[in-house]
CSV table of C-alpha atoms in Angstrom, one decimal:
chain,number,residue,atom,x,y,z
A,1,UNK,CA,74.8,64.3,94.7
A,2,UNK,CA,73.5,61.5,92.8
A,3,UNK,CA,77.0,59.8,91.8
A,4,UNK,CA,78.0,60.2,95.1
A,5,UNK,CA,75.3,58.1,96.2
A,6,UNK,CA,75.7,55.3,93.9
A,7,UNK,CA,79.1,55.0,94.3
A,8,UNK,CA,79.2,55.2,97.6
A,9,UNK,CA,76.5,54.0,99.4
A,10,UNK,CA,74.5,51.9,97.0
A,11,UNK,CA,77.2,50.3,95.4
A,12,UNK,CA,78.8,49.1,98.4
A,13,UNK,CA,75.3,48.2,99.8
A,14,UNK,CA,74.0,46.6,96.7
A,15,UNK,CA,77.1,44.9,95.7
A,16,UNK,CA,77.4,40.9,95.6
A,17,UNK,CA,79.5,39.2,97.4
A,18,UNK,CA,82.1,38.7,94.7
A,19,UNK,CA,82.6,42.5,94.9
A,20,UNK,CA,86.2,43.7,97.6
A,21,UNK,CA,83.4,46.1,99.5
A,22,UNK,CA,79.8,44.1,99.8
A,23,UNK,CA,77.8,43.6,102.8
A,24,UNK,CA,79.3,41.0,105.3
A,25,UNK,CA,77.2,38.8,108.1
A,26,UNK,CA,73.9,39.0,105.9
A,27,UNK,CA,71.4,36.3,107.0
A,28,UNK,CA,68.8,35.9,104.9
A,29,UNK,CA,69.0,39.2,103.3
A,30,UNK,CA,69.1,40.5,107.3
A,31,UNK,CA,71.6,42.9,108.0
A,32,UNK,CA,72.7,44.4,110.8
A,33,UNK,CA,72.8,48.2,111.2
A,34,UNK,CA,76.7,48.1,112.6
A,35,UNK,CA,77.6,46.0,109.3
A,36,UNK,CA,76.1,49.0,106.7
A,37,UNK,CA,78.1,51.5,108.8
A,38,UNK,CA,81.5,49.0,108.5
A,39,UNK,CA,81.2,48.1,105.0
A,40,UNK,CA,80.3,52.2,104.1
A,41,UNK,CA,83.2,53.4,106.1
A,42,UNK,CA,85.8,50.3,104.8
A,43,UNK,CA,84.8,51.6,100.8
A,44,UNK,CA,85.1,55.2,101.8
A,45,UNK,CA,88.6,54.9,103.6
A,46,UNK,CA,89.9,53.0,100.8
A,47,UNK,CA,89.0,56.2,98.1
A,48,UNK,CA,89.9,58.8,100.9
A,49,UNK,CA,86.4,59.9,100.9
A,50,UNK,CA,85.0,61.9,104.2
A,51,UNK,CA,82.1,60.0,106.2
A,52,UNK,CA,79.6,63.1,106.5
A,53,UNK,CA,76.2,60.9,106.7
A,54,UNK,CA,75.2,59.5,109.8
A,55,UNK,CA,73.9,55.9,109.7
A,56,UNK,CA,70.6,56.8,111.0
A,57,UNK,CA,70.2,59.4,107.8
A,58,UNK,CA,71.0,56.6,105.6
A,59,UNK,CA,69.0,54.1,106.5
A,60,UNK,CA,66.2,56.2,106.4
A,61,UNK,CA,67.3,57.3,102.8
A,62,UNK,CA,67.3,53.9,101.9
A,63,UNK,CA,64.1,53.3,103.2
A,64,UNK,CA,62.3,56.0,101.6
A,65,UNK,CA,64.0,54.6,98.5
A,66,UNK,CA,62.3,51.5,99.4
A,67,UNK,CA,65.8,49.6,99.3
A,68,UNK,CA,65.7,48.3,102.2
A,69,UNK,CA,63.2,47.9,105.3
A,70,UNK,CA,63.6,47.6,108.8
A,71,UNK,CA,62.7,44.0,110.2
A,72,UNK,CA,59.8,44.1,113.1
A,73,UNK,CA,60.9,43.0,116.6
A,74,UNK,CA,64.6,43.6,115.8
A,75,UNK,CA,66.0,46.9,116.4
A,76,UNK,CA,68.8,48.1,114.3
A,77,UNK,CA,68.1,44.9,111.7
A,78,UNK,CA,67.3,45.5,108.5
A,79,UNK,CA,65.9,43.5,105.5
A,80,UNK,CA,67.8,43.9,102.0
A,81,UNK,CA,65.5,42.0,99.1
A,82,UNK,CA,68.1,42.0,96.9
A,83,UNK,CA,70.6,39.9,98.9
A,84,UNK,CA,67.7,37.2,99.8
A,85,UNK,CA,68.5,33.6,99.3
A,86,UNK,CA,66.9,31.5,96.0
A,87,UNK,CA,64.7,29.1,97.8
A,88,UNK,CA,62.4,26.4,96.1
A,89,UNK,CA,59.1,27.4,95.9
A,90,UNK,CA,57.3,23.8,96.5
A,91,UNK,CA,58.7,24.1,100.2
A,92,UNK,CA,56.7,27.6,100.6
A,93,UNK,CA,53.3,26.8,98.5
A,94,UNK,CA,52.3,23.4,99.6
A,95,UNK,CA,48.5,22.7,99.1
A,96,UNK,CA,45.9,23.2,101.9
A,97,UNK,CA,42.8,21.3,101.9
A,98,UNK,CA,41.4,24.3,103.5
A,99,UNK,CA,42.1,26.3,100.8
A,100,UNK,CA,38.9,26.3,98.0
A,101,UNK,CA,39.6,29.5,96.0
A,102,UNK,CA,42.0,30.6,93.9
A,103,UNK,CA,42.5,33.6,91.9
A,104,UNK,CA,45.4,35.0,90.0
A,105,UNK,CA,47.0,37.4,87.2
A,106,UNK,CA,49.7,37.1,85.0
A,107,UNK,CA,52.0,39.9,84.1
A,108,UNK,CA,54.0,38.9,81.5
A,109,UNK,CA,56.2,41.4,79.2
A,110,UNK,CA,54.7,42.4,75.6
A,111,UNK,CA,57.7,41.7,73.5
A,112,UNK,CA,60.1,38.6,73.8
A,113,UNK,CA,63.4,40.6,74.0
A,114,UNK,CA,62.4,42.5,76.8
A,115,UNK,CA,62.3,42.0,80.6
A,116,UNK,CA,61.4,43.3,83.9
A,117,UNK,CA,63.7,44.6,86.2
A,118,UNK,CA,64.6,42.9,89.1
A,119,UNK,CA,65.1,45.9,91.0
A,120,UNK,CA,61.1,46.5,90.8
A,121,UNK,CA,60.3,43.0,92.2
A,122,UNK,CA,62.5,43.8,95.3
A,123,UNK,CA,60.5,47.2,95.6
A,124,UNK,CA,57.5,44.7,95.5
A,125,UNK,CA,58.8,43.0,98.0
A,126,UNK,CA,59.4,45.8,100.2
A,127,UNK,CA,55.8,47.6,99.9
A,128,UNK,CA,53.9,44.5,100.7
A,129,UNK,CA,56.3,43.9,103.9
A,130,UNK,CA,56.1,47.4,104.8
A,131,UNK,CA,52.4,48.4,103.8
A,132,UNK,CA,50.2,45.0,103.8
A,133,UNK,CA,52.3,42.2,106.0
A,134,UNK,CA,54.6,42.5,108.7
A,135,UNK,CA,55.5,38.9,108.2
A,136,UNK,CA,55.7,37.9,104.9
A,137,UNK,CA,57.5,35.3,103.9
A,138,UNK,CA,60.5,36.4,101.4
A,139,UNK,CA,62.9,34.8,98.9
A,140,UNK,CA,65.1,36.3,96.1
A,141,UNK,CA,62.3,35.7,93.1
A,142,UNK,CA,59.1,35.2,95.4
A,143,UNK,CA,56.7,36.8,98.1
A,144,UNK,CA,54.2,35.2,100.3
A,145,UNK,CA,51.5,37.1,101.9
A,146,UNK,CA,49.1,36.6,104.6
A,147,UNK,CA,45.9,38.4,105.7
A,148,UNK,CA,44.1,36.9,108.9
A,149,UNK,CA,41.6,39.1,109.2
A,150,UNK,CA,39.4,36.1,111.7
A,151,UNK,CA,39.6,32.5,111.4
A,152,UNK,CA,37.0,32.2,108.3
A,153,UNK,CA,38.7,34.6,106.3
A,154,UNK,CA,42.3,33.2,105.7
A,155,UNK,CA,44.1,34.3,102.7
A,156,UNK,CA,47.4,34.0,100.9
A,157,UNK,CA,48.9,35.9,98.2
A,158,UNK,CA,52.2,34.3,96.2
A,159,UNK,CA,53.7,36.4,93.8
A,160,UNK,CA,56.7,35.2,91.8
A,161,UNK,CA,59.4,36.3,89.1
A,162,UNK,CA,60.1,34.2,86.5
A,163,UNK,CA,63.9,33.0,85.8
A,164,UNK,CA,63.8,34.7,82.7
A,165,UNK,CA,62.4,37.8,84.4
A,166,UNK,CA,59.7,37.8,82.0
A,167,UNK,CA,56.9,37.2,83.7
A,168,UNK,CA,55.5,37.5,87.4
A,169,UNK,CA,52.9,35.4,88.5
A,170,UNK,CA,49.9,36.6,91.3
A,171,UNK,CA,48.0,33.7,92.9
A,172,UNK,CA,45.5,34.8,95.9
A,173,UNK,CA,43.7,31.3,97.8
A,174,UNK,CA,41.0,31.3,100.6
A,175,UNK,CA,38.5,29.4,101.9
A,176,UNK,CA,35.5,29.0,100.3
A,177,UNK,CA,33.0,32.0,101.4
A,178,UNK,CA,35.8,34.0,101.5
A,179,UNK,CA,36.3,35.1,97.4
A,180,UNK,CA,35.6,38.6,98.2
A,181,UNK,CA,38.4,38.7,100.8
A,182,UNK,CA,41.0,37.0,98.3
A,183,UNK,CA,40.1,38.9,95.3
A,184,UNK,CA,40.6,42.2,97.9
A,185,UNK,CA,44.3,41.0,98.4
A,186,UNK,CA,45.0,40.0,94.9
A,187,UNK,CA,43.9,43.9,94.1
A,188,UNK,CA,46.0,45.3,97.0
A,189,UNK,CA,49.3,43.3,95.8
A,190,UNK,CA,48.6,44.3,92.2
A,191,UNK,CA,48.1,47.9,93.3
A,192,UNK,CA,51.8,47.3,94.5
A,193,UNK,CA,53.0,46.1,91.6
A,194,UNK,CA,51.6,48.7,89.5
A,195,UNK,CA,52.2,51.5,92.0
């Protein structure tokens, strides 16, 4: 029942803070398993709406909805992209001396009145932490991601929404020797993007 489901869990789930029924004790878009169970049942109770899904089936709904992913190392913590904080991107990118190659695309949309949507740069977001690194670094309108596959070959992928939500930028670095290994990432994210 697909109103059901947007009323009732992804409303409540997806709802900012501002909102009666949103997601309390979120740290860094972390939350914990117990705290999507509380905040479903508190929205349900106050319409007088039956709790007939387990938490378990939901968060596995939401995951194959790529919504949400669970964090590595942390039972019963999962990560919500769309309730991760805006951070400054000069603190994340800094420049490595290491670093010799760079690569990138530019996605941009075609016609100045139009935009992406924000919900497809958290899905972003959640296939790269899910399919390509365990450990990427995330933050409302960026991604960082890192493939060490040995010590030569060191590469980093940013990818990063425009404000305006016009444009998302790709930029793969490596050290020199390793272009084929950077230009292999760059391709994998894209794939993401395009997926």
């Amino acid at each position: 029942d697909i109103p059901f489901l947007c009323m009732f869990i992804l409303g409540p789930l997806m709802a900012p803070e501002n909102f009666p029924y949103h997601l309390e004790g979120k740290q860094d878009g972390m939350v914990k398993k117990e705290d999507i169970l509380h905040v479903l049942e508190a929205f349900r109770f106050s319409h007088s709406k039956p709790f007939t899904f387990g938490i378990d089936t939901i968060s596995h709904l939401l995951e194959a909805l790529e919504l949400m992913f669970a964090v590595e190392g942390r039972k019963g913590v999962f990560l919500f992209p769309c309730h991760l904080p805006i951070k400054n991107l000069t603190d994340k990118w800094r420049k490595d001396p290491r670093m010799a190659v760079y690569v990138g695309r530019h996605a941009c949309c075609i016609c100045c009145t139009s935009i992406f949507s924000p919900g497809a740069f958290s899905l972003l977001q959640c296939r790269a932490s899910v399919r390509l690194d365990k450990q990427a670094q995330l933050w409302q309108n960026g991604i960082i991601v890192t493939r060490a596959e040995t010590v030569r070959s060191y590469v980093q992928c940013l990818v990063r929404m425009s404000e305006s939500l016009e444009a998302v930028d790709f930029v793969c670095r490596s050290a020199k020797g390793s272009e084929t290994d950077c230009m292999s990432l760059l391709s994998d994210v894209m794939a993401l993007w395009k997926d």
